[in-house]
Amino acid sequence: MSIEADILLQEAKESIEAAQNYKTELQQRLQDLNQARKQVKGSATQTREVLKQHFRDLGGVLTKLLDERLASLLLEVDTIEQNSIRPLDDCQKLIEQGVGTADELLREGEAALRCSIGGKDDKLCSFTKKALQIQLDSLPEVPSLVDVPCLSAQLDESLLGVLRERIFSHGTVASHPPVQIDELTERPGGIQVRWSHYTFALLQVDDEFAAQDYRLQYRKGTSGLFEDVYVGQDMEYIVLHMDPNMDYQFRVCARGDGQREWSPWSIPQVAYTTLAPHEWSTGTEGYSLSSRRNMALRNDTALSRGVVLYSKAPTYFCGQTLTFQIITAGQVDKRDSIGVCVECVNGQETLQRDRAVCISTNGAVFVNGKEMTNQLPPFTMGCIVTFDMEMVNLYPVNNNLEGGSHKLRVTIGSGSREVVFDWLLDEPCDSLHFACSFAYPGWKVLVF
């Protein structure tokens, strides 16, 4: 075969490969389009149902409120009517009783006049005395029409206009949520969620949407109810206490400055963690642990010396961020420290030893037991200390390096300051233990 034929064959193969890649890319774009169409249609269907259900509920509540108000007004009418009619009824009884008495007296007077002459004087005398006792000149008082209630209903006709205006402006439809989840990073026993703010989201708002608070929710699996896990101004949060290798769904929304209502939810994102949670080792004298074993308290025991509490397993890997939070602080001792180490060494009073890096409660940094010149702020209640490590080399590159031939670049942060240094080890280390040591009770530390 000639050189020209080889070139043509090679070009044909490259064209076929390019066509195949092009086809694959187009198919992927088609899948993305189908997914986008599915999202539009699915969210539109869900929004319709939400709107219908909301207005059904709103109509039911309004009808109930109107019925309750009508019943209250009718009861008020009944009460006024009963209280006003009662004295009129009493007055009517008095008048009817007087009419009856007058009728009886008239009959007796007429009978006395018709009586024979022999007994007529006695009858007339008795009738006259009875008429004087009745007090025919005393009449019951009847209230005038202006003194009795005349019920009427006063109705604010402008209410209908106000309701119409409020109803016609009630509810909005947004095509894009103002915030979306950007990144889901697995952490030991949890997920770190980061989100971003989008200013174009609300169609009804021309000005920039200024978020004051964010609200993060999650749920286990893809069904069931979402629950709040964070509300605040930060745009990232680490969700802890998650089961490894289990799907969790996350969503976030925002609330504008001075507003009470939350924005639409972001598109739900699914994530899981394969990393076991950080746990302190149980059974160490002088320490008590929380139920999840991620919080340790140096308790008040008979121990008069420090003791090192190690992690249950070497669960810290390079490339991750190890975080300690000081929940409560106790009395300071120069041997106190928190940090990481290659192995657990029982019987130690402090972590300031070989094959370990740590920071003391006064902010001093120790590498393999030696104190560095750089110092961080002292520990205070609520402060956070972070450890970040990366491998500089996996295999020996210089056997003359003092203290070891394998290098880890360590960054320790506390407050707004951090120190960076190289930690030399004799052998590569895939995972590390974390540890703490406190001489006095009252110290409580959370690890995540």
Steps between C-alpha positions, in 0.01 A plus 500: 500500500636841405570783737209698352264210572625476857439870548152474353423201721622683810298809408193283444544337840539840665189625320305196614619553857412870480157414362447249778603757763275756333209256507568420866508869587176563311333210677617641832364842403172332407486335841570835664218658294262223600598546862446876470160445333408253774597754765292775338194280456534335840547828686211657305269210592607518864453879504148467358407253772655721769305803374171307474538350845602834652201684358267214597631523853479878489139486375409255774660717768332815365160327490548377855605845621203667328259242644647551846470878470140474374409272788660744746304796358173303499558401861558866583165588332324226696649624828402864441150394392446283808635762742285772338178300476506377860410838668235561231346162580500586872330833427243325283417262783441794736271671249304180428467444876368858541251451215371185671468681830313790330260255327426332832444835668264608221293187542474551875397869454233416245370225730483744792298746292251229404460384858160547681444798722536301824857388442610761248669729749719222639603385148585852388704564817699178456561573132621855576746378765640239259538756222692730736742215596585419138636848430337549163712808432833298506604378151811293408768690303542391138841582334490718192625364167817706521588332830485141377762333276452503124744240366687541173813360337799721417712338229822637355447478128869577439596159644412332174730734312783444747454122480489513122824700488678272749378182332602618153849578631527185712762250391779514242653256255879485478687334215833474686570475875730778627749247640626168369721234656842507333703239682441196719820366657510190713640537849544237770146417604358796310474718190631854451243700302590821313256720310509815286273797458339579161378857451285430191272249666172675577310616192298749702807672644703728276746609767769274640368250754690563824492188715501551876471137613529155348310187599641152435289185523573132444326166512612140504435331167285668237166480679360615829510844653784751479626638830690818581868450571632857473364856494749787482710729285779257404500350151636162607429252775620155607210263566613238753359179650433343160504127431781399260402377150145629536349752256395836644319779316580866562331828408550864594301825482554865593317786664545857386591790724197601707281222359311234692436253218763258372588475133433190285713195579805415294506190281548206741844339484586147611825408675644240734814445700720191500710627791442368849434770761778617730462343844699518822613175657291375790629387838768766555514600867430868556274550198130455433356493148176606334260239362651534151852498646604809303509723811734442793484657847796501739311417817583558864669181609774417750761530224748775579687471170424531134394207290481462121165407345536345152259443218326166466676437166737684263216669309685815393640491145716752319303734279220533757438771757497389863307742721498537878261734682560597862153484657610589854840594641661405831817588683803522271806275526807523277470129418146536362466453123291373211634360173581191296746215539621193315418251775341478843748482787337415830624648825592838349407820684521726196485490121815712479715205395669334206292400194229753586407859416282703734406840632489579872224690675722810512550488119847345484558259209702180552646277226646167614521641854686820400336840544491722192566872503166586338207511741121508462238665726426329834192279529175668599148363536349450155826533307566268204833338413554333160766262370566461126769271359630406158771261393803670352664172400397137538842341457844588636663774296777603737625260761697782658189690612517556874240305690354299215464446131126547451347846511151620584413867460289599799279807538357576843242776522353669806286810486621715211859376512676188377844341494643282221790260545640168375471192719771242435432130561715191459232313308190591296177518694162455329286594799547667838348495847375821657544560872473746787643531848384718791633509854200669663125433476254723318640471148248379244599453134300402192670339199364486145 
